[in-house]
Amino acid sequence: MSRKYFGVILTGFTFTVFLVFSLYEGSNLIDDPFEWPRSTPFTHLLVSNPVFPQDIVWLDFFVYAIKFYAVYPIMTLISAALLLGLTIQKMNKSKQVYSNIFGIFLGVIMLYTSLAFFSAQSLGSAVFRYTLLFIGLMLVLSASYSIFRYKTSKVQP
């Protein structure tokens, strides 16, 4: 493997490790059945009233970890954003404008997600929301600046 993809591989590995740690910390949800009505939105989409721990969807472990153990979910989010940024940078070599438009689209999705879906019920969810908001804003601004710089470098004086 060349050195060209070392950053992408390393970031993908750190993303996977932080995701596994987040899911492990979120598995404490199994021991807290009183939190099931508030911390299992994905389970309630599939099962109307979860009774057994086997009914809980693994995405709800991540939601629980965001609310109560926010360090690893935030590190997962940061490594995912870095992985997206490196992927967009690798795509940027051939089709610069299209990859930057894709970056703006992903940034807008992050901004919308942070504003629409995350309520500040706990400190962890508030920090996760503001981290998601900051990363989405940085992604939109950097991709917009790159498009602006690309368009102005093509203009002949």
PDB file of N, CA and C in Angstrom, residues 37 95-96 110 146:
ATOM      1  N   PRO A  37     -37.539   4.132  27.384  1.00  0.00           N
ATOM      2  CA  PRO A  37     -38.498   4.975  26.657  1.00  0.00           C
ATOM      3  C   PRO A  37     -37.876   6.255  26.079  1.00  0.00           C
ATOM      4  N   LYS A  95     -12.071  15.863 -10.093  1.00  0.00           N
ATOM      5  CA  LYS A  95     -13.305  16.621 -10.297  1.00  0.00           C
ATOM      6  C   LYS A  95     -13.514  17.538  -9.110  1.00  0.00           C
ATOM      7  N   GLN A  96     -12.825  18.647  -9.120  1.00  0.00           N
ATOM      8  CA  GLN A  96     -12.776  19.500  -7.941  1.00  0.00           C
ATOM      9  C   GLN A  96     -14.133  20.113  -7.603  1.00  0.00           C
ATOM     10  N   MET A 110     -25.186  17.808   7.946  1.00  0.00           N
ATOM     11  CA  MET A 110     -24.730  17.855   9.345  1.00  0.00           C
ATOM     12  C   MET A 110     -25.356  19.021  10.094  1.00  0.00           C
ATOM     13  N   SER A 146     -13.155  26.583  -1.325  1.00  0.00           N
ATOM     14  CA  SER A 146     -12.437  25.869  -2.367  1.00  0.00           C
ATOM     15  C   SER A 146     -13.088  26.075  -3.738  1.00  0.00           C
TER      16      SER A 146
END
